[in-house]
Amino acid sequence: MSNKIGMSFSLTEEQAMIKQMAREFAENEIIPHAEHYDKTHEYPRPVVEKAQELGLTLLNIPEEYGGLGLSLVEEMIVAEELSYGCSGIGLSITINCLAALPIVIAGNEEQKQKYLGKLVDGGMAAYCVTEPEAGSDVAALQTTAVKDGDDYIINGTKTFITGATVADWFTVFAYTDKEKRHNGVSAFVIEKGTPGLSVGKPFDKLGQCASDTAEVVLENVRVPASNMLGKEGYGFMIAMKVFDRSRPSVGSMAVGIARRAMEEAIKYAAERKTMGKPIYRHQAIGHMIADMAMQIEAARLLVRKAAWQYDNDESNVMSASMAKAFAADMAMKVTTDAVQVLGGYGYMREYPVEKLMRDVKVCQIYEGTSQIQRNILVRELFKNS
Ligand SMILES: Cc1cc2nc3c(=O)[nH]c(=O)nc-3n(C[C@H](O)[C@H](O)[C@H](O)COP(=O)(O)OP(=O)(O)OC[C@H]3O[C@@H](n4cnc5c(N)ncnc54)[C@H](O)[C@@H]3O)c2cc1C
């Protein structure tokens, strides 16, 4: 009889090393610069370049194409650490992992060599689904790709695109046949500099100010048919597969932000005294921090389970939605409570917690809002009704 226990909560030696590397990078290269980029909204190019040297922009690119080829569990470990440092800078580093996923999932050998190769050579990429009239409602996309000989002509506007201002190529989703709704969406790779493609100025936003978010306009952009990923009509399926991996990633980002907020709250609550004792000894504050610890732990376990299922070829549709919504909502509460623990100082830019509260809000919005995750859970829970 096997004495193997089929579940482990400890990291392997390799996972522990990856965690250590990401933690050191966050401490040495991200945290010292986070305030600057939050205030200036500049793109953190020097930090991204250092991350590139360690392969942190290539986490999920398979090793045979020059990436780190990490499992999703390992990627989650890195994402938590980078976001602990600054989720805006972390997003600027890891956006390649999102943009590259459609190619990893559906690209042919030539596309993988060419476009993943560009990332390995120091390039960056962006992922373009959302449009001004189509966010949660992907079927409402208005971008079209019309066949013209051996090319497609693409027209449309993509908005809120992370990394757009620095991207060397873009994965773009467009209708090749609108009549077919979900089955009529196709995915393309479009290179920077292709005539008709232009990128707007970065939006001014609430948080994650160290990541750029901009509009991508496509006006009669001619793209060779060889730049299509998979076949005509595969786009929606590709986008859904991307979510299996990207939703736990956002969950992990939220866990990292919340952990940082809790640590700041612990530090402050141990030092700050009122009525003759450190404030953590007022039960209201102590319990608030105990709740933070419980909620963070629960969210991390959900994120790791969703990632583990993905790595083991099990469906993670439900766990990915649970992990994303639970972790994002949890982190919103934890960061808001951390501001409360710091009182008036928590509200001041001088302390890091108000930034964490601003930064985390978007975790409830992108990669499917918290409401959309619940819709998915309802759909799955009632599918036999
Ligand atoms: C900083 C930032 C970066 C982003 N980066 C990218 C990127 O790189 N690439 C990309 O493609 N997109 C990106 N996005 C876009 C993001 O994915 C969308 O904003 C998100 O999917 C929500 O779409 P929306 O903004 O159109 O809101 P809407 O879909 O209009 O939703 C508005 C509100 O209505 C709710 N709602 C909508 N439909 C339903 C429903 N059926 N049931 C219940 N509630 C509903 C939503 O939950 C939300 O609260 C980014 C967004 C932000 C803010």
CSV table of C-alpha atoms and ligand atoms in Angstrom, one decimal:
chain,number,residue,atom,x,y,z
A,1,MET,CA,0.0,0.0,0.0
A,2,SER,CA,1.3,3.4,-0.9
A,3,ASN,CA,2.0,5.8,2.0
A,4,LYS,CA,1.9,8.8,-0.3
A,5,ILE,CA,-0.5,11.5,0.9
A,6,GLY,CA,-2.1,13.1,-2.1
A,7,MET,CA,-2.0,16.7,-0.9
A,8,SER,CA,0.7,19.0,0.1
A,9,PHE,CA,0.7,22.5,1.4
A,10,SER,CA,4.5,22.9,1.4
A,11,LEU,CA,6.6,24.3,-1.5
A,12,THR,CA,9.1,22.2,-3.3
A,13,GLU,CA,12.7,23.2,-3.1
A,14,GLU,CA,12.4,24.7,-6.6
A,15,GLN,CA,9.2,26.6,-5.7
A,16,ALA,CA,10.9,28.0,-2.6
A,17,MET,CA,13.8,29.2,-4.7
A,18,ILE,CA,11.5,30.9,-7.2
A,19,LYS,CA,9.6,32.6,-4.3
A,20,GLN,CA,12.9,33.8,-2.8
A,21,MET,CA,14.1,35.2,-6.1
A,22,ALA,CA,10.8,37.1,-6.6
A,23,ARG,CA,10.7,38.3,-3.0
A,24,GLU,CA,14.2,39.7,-3.3
A,25,PHE,CA,13.4,41.4,-6.5
A,26,ALA,CA,10.3,43.0,-4.9
A,27,GLU,CA,12.3,44.1,-1.9
A,28,ASN,CA,15.3,45.4,-3.8
A,29,GLU,CA,14.1,46.6,-7.1
A,30,ILE,CA,10.3,47.3,-6.7
A,31,ILE,CA,9.6,48.7,-3.3
A,32,PRO,CA,12.3,51.4,-3.3
A,33,HIS,CA,10.7,52.8,-6.6
A,34,ALA,CA,7.0,52.2,-6.1
A,35,GLU,CA,6.2,55.6,-4.7
A,36,HIS,CA,7.9,57.4,-7.5
A,37,TYR,CA,6.0,55.6,-10.2
A,38,ASP,CA,2.8,55.9,-8.3
A,39,LYS,CA,3.2,59.6,-8.2
A,40,THR,CA,4.6,60.3,-11.7
A,41,HIS,CA,2.5,57.6,-13.5
A,42,GLU,CA,5.7,57.0,-15.6
A,43,TYR,CA,6.2,53.6,-17.2
A,44,PRO,CA,8.8,51.8,-14.9
A,45,ARG,CA,11.2,50.9,-17.7
A,46,PRO,CA,14.4,50.5,-15.6
A,47,VAL,CA,12.6,48.1,-13.3
A,48,VAL,CA,11.0,46.2,-16.2
A,49,GLU,CA,14.5,45.9,-17.8
A,50,LYS,CA,15.9,44.4,-14.6
A,51,ALA,CA,13.0,42.0,-14.5
A,52,GLN,CA,13.7,41.0,-18.1
A,53,GLU,CA,17.2,40.0,-17.1
A,54,LEU,CA,15.8,37.5,-14.6
A,55,GLY,CA,13.1,36.2,-17.1
A,56,LEU,CA,10.3,37.6,-15.0
A,57,THR,CA,8.5,38.8,-18.2
A,58,LEU,CA,8.6,35.3,-19.6
A,59,LEU,CA,7.1,33.3,-16.7
A,60,ASN,CA,4.7,31.1,-18.7
A,61,ILE,CA,6.6,31.0,-22.0
A,62,PRO,CA,7.7,27.4,-22.6
A,63,GLU,CA,11.4,26.7,-22.0
A,64,GLU,CA,11.8,25.5,-25.6
A,65,TYR,CA,11.0,29.0,-26.8
A,66,GLY,CA,13.4,30.6,-24.3
A,67,GLY,CA,11.0,31.3,-21.4
A,68,LEU,CA,10.9,30.1,-17.8
A,69,GLY,CA,8.1,27.6,-18.5
A,70,LEU,CA,6.7,27.9,-15.0
A,71,SER,CA,3.7,26.0,-13.9
A,72,LEU,CA,0.7,28.1,-12.9
A,73,VAL,CA,1.3,27.4,-9.2
A,74,GLU,CA,4.8,28.7,-9.6
A,75,GLU,CA,3.6,31.7,-11.6
A,76,MET,CA,1.1,32.5,-8.7
A,77,ILE,CA,4.0,32.4,-6.2
A,78,VAL,CA,5.9,35.0,-8.3
A,79,ALA,CA,2.8,37.2,-8.9
A,80,GLU,CA,2.1,37.4,-5.1
A,81,GLU,CA,5.6,38.5,-4.4
A,82,LEU,CA,5.8,41.1,-7.2
A,83,SER,CA,2.3,42.5,-6.2
A,84,TYR,CA,3.5,42.7,-2.5
A,85,GLY,CA,6.1,45.1,-3.8
A,86,CYS,CA,3.8,47.1,-6.1
A,87,SER,CA,1.1,45.6,-8.2
A,88,GLY,CA,1.3,48.4,-10.9
A,89,ILE,CA,5.0,47.6,-11.5
A,90,GLY,CA,4.2,43.9,-11.2
A,91,LEU,CA,1.6,44.2,-13.9
A,92,SER,CA,4.0,46.1,-16.2
A,93,ILE,CA,6.3,43.1,-15.8
A,94,THR,CA,3.8,40.3,-16.1
A,95,ILE,CA,1.6,41.7,-18.9
A,96,ASN,CA,3.6,39.7,-21.4
A,97,CYS,CA,2.4,36.5,-19.8
A,98,LEU,CA,-1.2,37.5,-20.5
A,99,ALA,CA,-0.5,38.8,-24.1
A,100,ALA,CA,1.5,35.7,-24.9
A,101,LEU,CA,-1.1,33.2,-23.7
A,102,PRO,CA,-3.1,33.1,-27.0
A,103,ILE,CA,0.1,32.2,-28.8
A,104,VAL,CA,1.1,29.6,-26.2
A,105,ILE,CA,-2.4,28.1,-26.4
A,106,ALA,CA,-3.2,28.3,-30.2
A,107,GLY,CA,-0.1,29.5,-32.1
A,108,ASN,CA,1.6,27.4,-34.7
A,109,GLU,CA,5.3,26.6,-34.6
A,110,GLU,CA,6.2,29.6,-36.8
A,111,GLN,CA,4.2,32.0,-34.7
A,112,LYS,CA,5.6,30.7,-31.5
A,113,GLN,CA,9.2,31.0,-32.8
A,114,LYS,CA,8.7,34.5,-34.1
A,115,TYR,CA,6.5,36.2,-31.5
A,116,LEU,CA,7.5,34.5,-28.3
A,117,GLY,CA,11.1,34.9,-29.6
A,118,LYS,CA,10.5,38.7,-29.7
A,119,LEU,CA,9.6,38.6,-26.0
A,120,VAL,CA,12.7,36.6,-25.2
A,121,ASP,CA,14.7,39.3,-27.0
A,122,GLY,CA,13.4,41.9,-24.7
A,123,GLY,CA,10.1,42.8,-26.4
A,124,MET,CA,6.8,43.5,-24.8
A,125,ALA,CA,3.2,42.7,-25.9
A,126,ALA,CA,-0.4,43.6,-25.1
A,127,TYR,CA,-3.7,41.7,-25.0
A,128,CYS,CA,-6.6,43.5,-26.7
A,129,VAL,CA,-10.2,42.3,-26.1
A,130,THR,CA,-12.0,45.1,-24.4
A,131,GLU,CA,-13.7,47.8,-26.5
A,132,PRO,CA,-15.6,51.0,-25.5
A,133,GLU,CA,-18.9,49.2,-25.9
A,134,ALA,CA,-17.7,45.7,-25.0
A,135,GLY,CA,-16.2,44.8,-21.7
A,136,SER,CA,-18.1,42.2,-19.7
A,137,ASP,CA,-20.2,41.5,-22.9
A,138,VAL,CA,-17.5,40.1,-25.1
A,139,ALA,CA,-20.1,39.2,-27.8
A,140,ALA,CA,-20.7,42.9,-28.2
A,141,LEU,CA,-17.3,43.4,-29.9
A,142,GLN,CA,-17.4,45.7,-32.9
A,143,THR,CA,-14.0,45.1,-34.3
A,144,THR,CA,-14.1,43.3,-37.6
A,145,ALA,CA,-11.6,41.4,-39.6
A,146,VAL,CA,-12.6,41.0,-43.3
A,147,LYS,CA,-10.8,38.6,-45.6
A,148,ASP,CA,-9.1,40.3,-48.6
A,149,GLY,CA,-7.0,37.8,-50.6
A,150,ASP,CA,-4.3,36.4,-48.3
A,151,ASP,CA,-4.9,39.2,-45.8
A,152,TYR,CA,-7.5,40.4,-43.3
A,153,ILE,CA,-8.4,44.0,-43.0
A,154,ILE,CA,-9.1,44.9,-39.4
A,155,ASN,CA,-11.1,47.9,-38.1
A,156,GLY,CA,-12.1,48.8,-34.6
A,157,THR,CA,-11.1,50.4,-31.3
A,158,LYS,CA,-9.7,48.5,-28.3
A,159,THR,CA,-9.7,50.3,-24.9
A,160,PHE,CA,-8.1,50.0,-21.4
A,161,ILE,CA,-5.2,48.0,-22.9
A,162,THR,CA,-2.4,47.4,-20.4
A,163,GLY,CA,1.1,47.8,-21.8
A,164,ALA,CA,-0.2,49.2,-25.1
A,165,THR,CA,2.2,52.1,-25.2
A,166,VAL,CA,5.3,49.9,-25.1
A,167,ALA,CA,4.0,46.8,-26.9
A,168,ASP,CA,6.0,45.4,-29.9
A,169,TRP,CA,3.0,43.3,-30.8
A,170,PHE,CA,-0.7,42.9,-29.9
A,171,THR,CA,-3.0,40.0,-29.6
A,172,VAL,CA,-6.3,41.3,-31.0
A,173,PHE,CA,-9.8,39.7,-31.0
A,174,ALA,CA,-12.2,40.6,-33.9
A,175,TYR,CA,-15.3,39.3,-35.6
A,176,THR,CA,-14.6,37.4,-38.8
A,177,ASP,CA,-18.3,36.5,-38.9
A,178,LYS,CA,-20.6,38.5,-36.6
A,179,GLU,CA,-23.6,36.3,-37.5
A,180,LYS,CA,-22.0,33.4,-35.7
A,181,ARG,CA,-21.7,35.4,-32.4
A,182,HIS,CA,-19.2,33.6,-30.1
A,183,ASN,CA,-18.2,31.2,-32.9
A,184,GLY,CA,-17.4,34.1,-35.2
A,185,VAL,CA,-14.6,35.7,-33.2
A,186,SER,CA,-11.0,35.2,-34.3
A,187,ALA,CA,-7.6,36.1,-32.8
A,188,PHE,CA,-4.7,37.8,-34.6
A,189,VAL,CA,-1.2,39.0,-33.8
A,190,ILE,CA,-0.6,42.5,-35.1
A,191,GLU,CA,2.9,44.1,-35.0
A,192,LYS,CA,3.6,47.6,-33.8
A,193,GLY,CA,4.2,49.9,-36.7
A,194,THR,CA,1.6,48.1,-39.0
A,195,PRO,CA,0.0,51.0,-41.0
A,196,GLY,CA,-3.4,51.9,-39.5
A,197,LEU,CA,-2.5,50.8,-35.9
A,198,SER,CA,-2.2,53.6,-33.4
A,199,VAL,CA,-2.0,53.8,-29.6
A,200,GLY,CA,-3.5,56.6,-27.6
A,201,LYS,CA,-2.1,58.5,-24.6
A,202,PRO,CA,-2.2,56.5,-21.3
A,203,PHE,CA,-5.4,57.0,-19.3
A,204,ASP,CA,-5.1,58.9,-16.0
A,205,LYS,CA,-6.3,56.4,-13.4
A,206,LEU,CA,-7.0,55.6,-9.7
A,207,GLY,CA,-4.4,53.0,-9.0
A,208,GLN,CA,-1.7,50.8,-10.5
A,209,CYS,CA,-0.3,54.0,-11.9
A,210,ALA,CA,3.0,52.3,-12.8
A,211,SER,CA,1.2,50.3,-15.5
A,212,ASP,CA,0.1,52.0,-18.7
A,213,THR,CA,-3.4,51.6,-19.9
A,214,ALA,CA,-4.3,53.0,-23.3
A,215,GLU,CA,-6.6,52.8,-26.4
A,216,VAL,CA,-5.5,50.9,-29.5
A,217,VAL,CA,-7.1,52.1,-32.7
A,218,LEU,CA,-7.2,49.9,-35.8
A,219,GLU,CA,-8.0,51.6,-39.1
A,220,ASN,CA,-7.9,49.4,-42.2
A,221,VAL,CA,-5.0,47.5,-40.6
A,222,ARG,CA,-3.9,44.9,-43.2
A,223,VAL,CA,-2.7,41.7,-41.5
A,224,PRO,CA,-1.5,38.5,-43.3
A,225,ALA,CA,-3.8,35.5,-42.8
A,226,SER,CA,-0.8,33.7,-41.4
A,227,ASN,CA,-1.1,36.0,-38.3
A,228,MET,CA,-4.4,34.4,-37.3
A,229,LEU,CA,-4.1,32.2,-34.2
A,230,GLY,CA,-5.7,28.8,-34.7
A,231,LYS,CA,-8.5,28.9,-37.2
A,232,GLU,CA,-11.3,31.4,-38.0
A,233,GLY,CA,-13.8,31.3,-35.2
A,234,TYR,CA,-11.3,30.0,-32.5
A,235,GLY,CA,-11.0,33.5,-30.9
A,236,PHE,CA,-13.7,33.0,-28.2
A,237,MET,CA,-12.4,29.6,-27.2
A,238,ILE,CA,-8.9,31.0,-26.9
A,239,ALA,CA,-10.1,33.9,-24.8
A,240,MET,CA,-11.9,31.5,-22.4
A,241,LYS,CA,-8.8,29.4,-22.1
A,242,VAL,CA,-6.8,32.5,-21.3
A,243,PHE,CA,-9.2,33.2,-18.4
A,244,ASP,CA,-8.4,29.7,-16.8
A,245,ARG,CA,-4.9,31.0,-16.3
A,246,SER,CA,-5.3,34.7,-16.0
A,247,ARG,CA,-8.0,34.7,-13.3
A,248,PRO,CA,-6.0,32.9,-10.7
A,249,SER,CA,-3.2,35.4,-11.6
A,250,VAL,CA,-5.4,38.4,-10.6
A,251,GLY,CA,-6.3,36.5,-7.5
A,252,SER,CA,-2.7,36.1,-6.6
A,253,MET,CA,-2.0,39.8,-7.3
A,254,ALA,CA,-4.9,40.6,-4.8
A,255,VAL,CA,-3.4,38.2,-2.2
A,256,GLY,CA,0.0,40.0,-2.5
A,257,ILE,CA,-1.5,43.4,-2.1
A,258,ALA,CA,-3.5,42.3,0.9
A,259,ARG,CA,-0.5,40.6,2.6
A,260,ARG,CA,1.4,43.9,2.3
A,261,ALA,CA,-1.5,45.8,3.7
A,262,MET,CA,-1.7,43.4,6.7
A,263,GLU,CA,2.0,43.6,7.4
A,264,GLU,CA,1.8,47.4,7.3
A,265,ALA,CA,-1.2,47.2,9.7
A,266,ILE,CA,0.6,44.9,12.1
A,267,LYS,CA,3.7,47.1,12.1
A,268,TYR,CA,1.7,50.2,12.9
A,269,ALA,CA,-0.7,48.6,15.4
A,270,ALA,CA,2.3,47.3,17.4
A,271,GLU,CA,3.8,50.8,17.6
A,272,ARG,CA,0.9,53.1,17.9
A,273,LYS,CA,-0.4,53.6,21.4
A,274,THR,CA,-3.7,55.0,22.5
A,275,MET,CA,-5.2,54.9,26.0
A,276,GLY,CA,-1.9,53.6,27.3
A,277,LYS,CA,-1.5,50.5,25.1
A,278,PRO,CA,-0.6,49.5,21.6
A,279,ILE,CA,-3.7,49.7,19.4
A,280,TYR,CA,-3.7,46.0,18.5
A,281,ARG,CA,-4.5,45.3,22.2
A,282,HIS,CA,-7.8,47.1,21.6
A,283,GLN,CA,-9.9,44.1,20.5
A,284,ALA,CA,-11.6,46.0,17.7
A,285,ILE,CA,-8.2,46.5,16.0
A,286,GLY,CA,-6.7,43.1,17.0
A,287,HIS,CA,-9.7,41.3,15.6
A,288,MET,CA,-9.6,43.3,12.4
A,289,ILE,CA,-6.1,42.2,11.8
A,290,ALA,CA,-6.9,38.6,12.8
A,291,ASP,CA,-9.6,38.6,10.1
A,292,MET,CA,-7.1,39.9,7.6
A,293,ALA,CA,-4.9,36.9,8.2
A,294,MET,CA,-7.7,34.4,7.9
A,295,GLN,CA,-9.1,35.9,4.7
A,296,ILE,CA,-5.7,36.2,3.1
A,297,GLU,CA,-4.9,32.6,3.9
A,298,ALA,CA,-8.2,31.4,2.5
A,299,ALA,CA,-7.8,33.4,-0.7
A,300,ARG,CA,-4.3,32.1,-1.2
A,301,LEU,CA,-5.5,28.5,-0.8
A,302,LEU,CA,-8.2,29.1,-3.4
A,303,VAL,CA,-5.8,30.7,-5.8
A,304,ARG,CA,-3.3,27.8,-5.4
A,305,LYS,CA,-6.1,25.2,-5.9
A,306,ALA,CA,-7.3,26.9,-9.1
A,307,ALA,CA,-3.7,26.9,-10.3
A,308,TRP,CA,-3.0,23.3,-9.2
A,309,GLN,CA,-6.1,22.2,-11.1
A,310,TYR,CA,-4.9,24.0,-14.2
A,311,ASP,CA,-1.5,22.4,-13.9
A,312,ASN,CA,-3.1,19.0,-13.6
A,313,ASP,CA,-5.4,19.4,-16.6
A,314,GLU,CA,-8.5,19.5,-14.4
A,315,SER,CA,-11.2,22.0,-15.2
A,316,ASN,CA,-10.7,25.1,-13.0
A,317,VAL,CA,-13.6,27.1,-14.4
A,318,MET,CA,-15.3,27.4,-10.9
A,319,SER,CA,-12.2,27.5,-8.8
A,320,ALA,CA,-10.6,30.2,-11.1
A,321,SER,CA,-13.8,32.4,-10.8
A,322,MET,CA,-14.0,31.7,-7.0
A,323,ALA,CA,-10.3,32.5,-6.5
A,324,LYS,CA,-10.5,35.7,-8.6
A,325,ALA,CA,-13.7,37.1,-7.0
A,326,PHE,CA,-12.9,36.0,-3.4
A,327,ALA,CA,-9.3,37.3,-3.5
A,328,ALA,CA,-10.2,40.6,-5.1
A,329,ASP,CA,-13.2,41.3,-2.8
A,330,MET,CA,-11.1,40.1,0.2
A,331,ALA,CA,-8.2,42.4,-0.7
A,332,MET,CA,-10.5,45.4,-1.2
A,333,LYS,CA,-11.7,44.9,2.4
A,334,VAL,CA,-8.3,44.2,3.9
A,335,THR,CA,-6.7,47.3,2.3
A,336,THR,CA,-9.7,49.4,3.4
A,337,ASP,CA,-9.3,48.1,7.0
A,338,ALA,CA,-5.6,48.7,6.9
A,339,VAL,CA,-6.3,52.3,6.2
A,340,GLN,CA,-8.6,52.3,9.2
A,341,VAL,CA,-6.0,50.7,11.4
A,342,LEU,CA,-3.6,53.5,10.5
A,343,GLY,CA,-6.3,56.1,11.2
A,344,GLY,CA,-5.5,59.6,9.8
A,345,TYR,CA,-2.0,58.5,8.8
A,346,GLY,CA,-3.6,55.7,6.7
A,347,TYR,CA,-5.2,58.4,4.6
A,348,MET,CA,-2.0,60.2,3.9
A,349,ARG,CA,0.3,59.5,0.9
A,350,GLU,CA,3.2,59.3,3.3
A,351,TYR,CA,2.1,55.8,4.3
A,352,PRO,CA,1.8,53.0,1.8
A,353,VAL,CA,-1.7,51.7,2.7
A,354,GLU,CA,-3.8,54.2,0.8
A,355,LYS,CA,-1.9,53.2,-2.4
A,356,LEU,CA,-2.7,49.6,-1.7
A,357,MET,CA,-6.4,50.4,-1.4
A,358,ARG,CA,-6.3,52.4,-4.7
A,359,ASP,CA,-4.3,49.7,-6.5
A,360,VAL,CA,-6.4,46.7,-5.5
A,361,LYS,CA,-9.7,48.2,-6.8
A,362,VAL,CA,-9.0,47.1,-10.3
A,363,CYS,CA,-8.7,43.5,-9.2
A,364,GLN,CA,-12.5,43.5,-8.9
A,365,ILE,CA,-12.8,44.9,-12.5
A,366,TYR,CA,-10.4,43.4,-15.0
A,367,GLU,CA,-10.3,39.8,-16.3
A,368,GLY,CA,-14.0,39.7,-15.6
A,369,THR,CA,-15.6,41.8,-12.8
A,370,SER,CA,-16.6,40.3,-9.4
A,371,GLN,CA,-20.2,40.3,-10.6
A,372,ILE,CA,-19.3,38.4,-13.8
A,373,GLN,CA,-17.4,35.7,-11.7
A,374,ARG,CA,-20.5,35.2,-9.6
A,375,ASN,CA,-22.6,34.9,-12.9
A,376,ILE,CA,-20.2,32.1,-14.0
A,377,LEU,CA,-20.6,30.4,-10.6
A,378,VAL,CA,-24.4,30.6,-10.9
A,379,ARG,CA,-24.3,29.2,-14.5
A,380,GLU,CA,-22.1,26.3,-13.3
A,381,LEU,CA,-24.2,25.6,-10.2
A,382,PHE,CA,-27.5,25.6,-12.0
A,383,LYS,CA,-26.3,23.9,-15.2
A,384,ASN,CA,-28.5,20.9,-14.6
A,385,SER,CA,-31.6,22.8,-13.5
B,1,LIG,C1,-6.6,49.3,-15.4
B,1,LIG,C2,-7.3,48.4,-16.4
B,1,LIG,C3,-6.5,47.6,-17.2
B,1,LIG,C4,-7.1,46.8,-18.2
B,1,LIG,N1,-6.4,46.0,-19.0
B,1,LIG,C5,-7.0,45.3,-20.0
B,1,LIG,C6,-6.2,44.7,-21.0
B,1,LIG,O1,-5.0,44.6,-21.0
B,1,LIG,N2,-6.9,44.1,-22.1
B,1,LIG,C7,-8.2,44.1,-22.2
B,1,LIG,O2,-8.7,43.5,-23.1
B,1,LIG,N3,-9.0,44.7,-21.2
B,1,LIG,C8,-8.4,45.3,-20.2
B,1,LIG,N4,-9.2,46.0,-19.2
B,1,LIG,C9,-10.6,46.0,-19.4
B,1,LIG,C10,-11.4,45.2,-18.4
B,1,LIG,O3,-11.2,43.8,-18.6
B,1,LIG,C11,-12.9,45.7,-18.4
B,1,LIG,O4,-12.9,47.0,-17.9
B,1,LIG,C12,-13.8,44.8,-17.7
B,1,LIG,O5,-13.9,43.5,-18.3
B,1,LIG,C13,-15.2,45.4,-17.4
B,1,LIG,O6,-15.7,45.8,-18.6
B,1,LIG,P1,-16.3,47.3,-18.7
B,1,LIG,O7,-15.3,48.3,-18.2
B,1,LIG,O8,-16.8,47.5,-20.1
B,1,LIG,O9,-17.5,47.3,-17.7
B,1,LIG,P2,-19.0,46.8,-18.1
B,1,LIG,O10,-19.0,45.5,-18.7
B,1,LIG,O11,-19.7,47.9,-18.8
B,1,LIG,O12,-19.6,46.7,-16.6
B,1,LIG,C14,-20.1,47.8,-15.8
B,1,LIG,C15,-20.6,47.3,-14.5
B,1,LIG,O13,-21.8,46.4,-14.8
B,1,LIG,C16,-21.6,45.1,-14.3
B,1,LIG,N5,-22.2,44.2,-15.2
B,1,LIG,C17,-22.0,44.1,-16.5
B,1,LIG,N6,-22.6,43.1,-17.1
B,1,LIG,C18,-23.2,42.4,-16.0
B,1,LIG,C19,-24.0,41.2,-15.9
B,1,LIG,N7,-24.3,40.5,-16.9
B,1,LIG,N8,-24.4,40.9,-14.6
B,1,LIG,C20,-24.0,41.6,-13.5
B,1,LIG,N9,-23.3,42.7,-13.6
B,1,LIG,C21,-22.9,43.1,-14.8
B,1,LIG,C22,-20.1,45.0,-14.1
B,1,LIG,O14,-19.7,44.0,-13.1
B,1,LIG,C23,-19.7,46.4,-13.7
B,1,LIG,O15,-19.8,46.6,-12.4
B,1,LIG,C24,-8.6,46.8,-18.3
B,1,LIG,C25,-9.3,47.6,-17.4
B,1,LIG,C26,-8.7,48.4,-16.5
B,1,LIG,C27,-9.5,49.3,-15.6
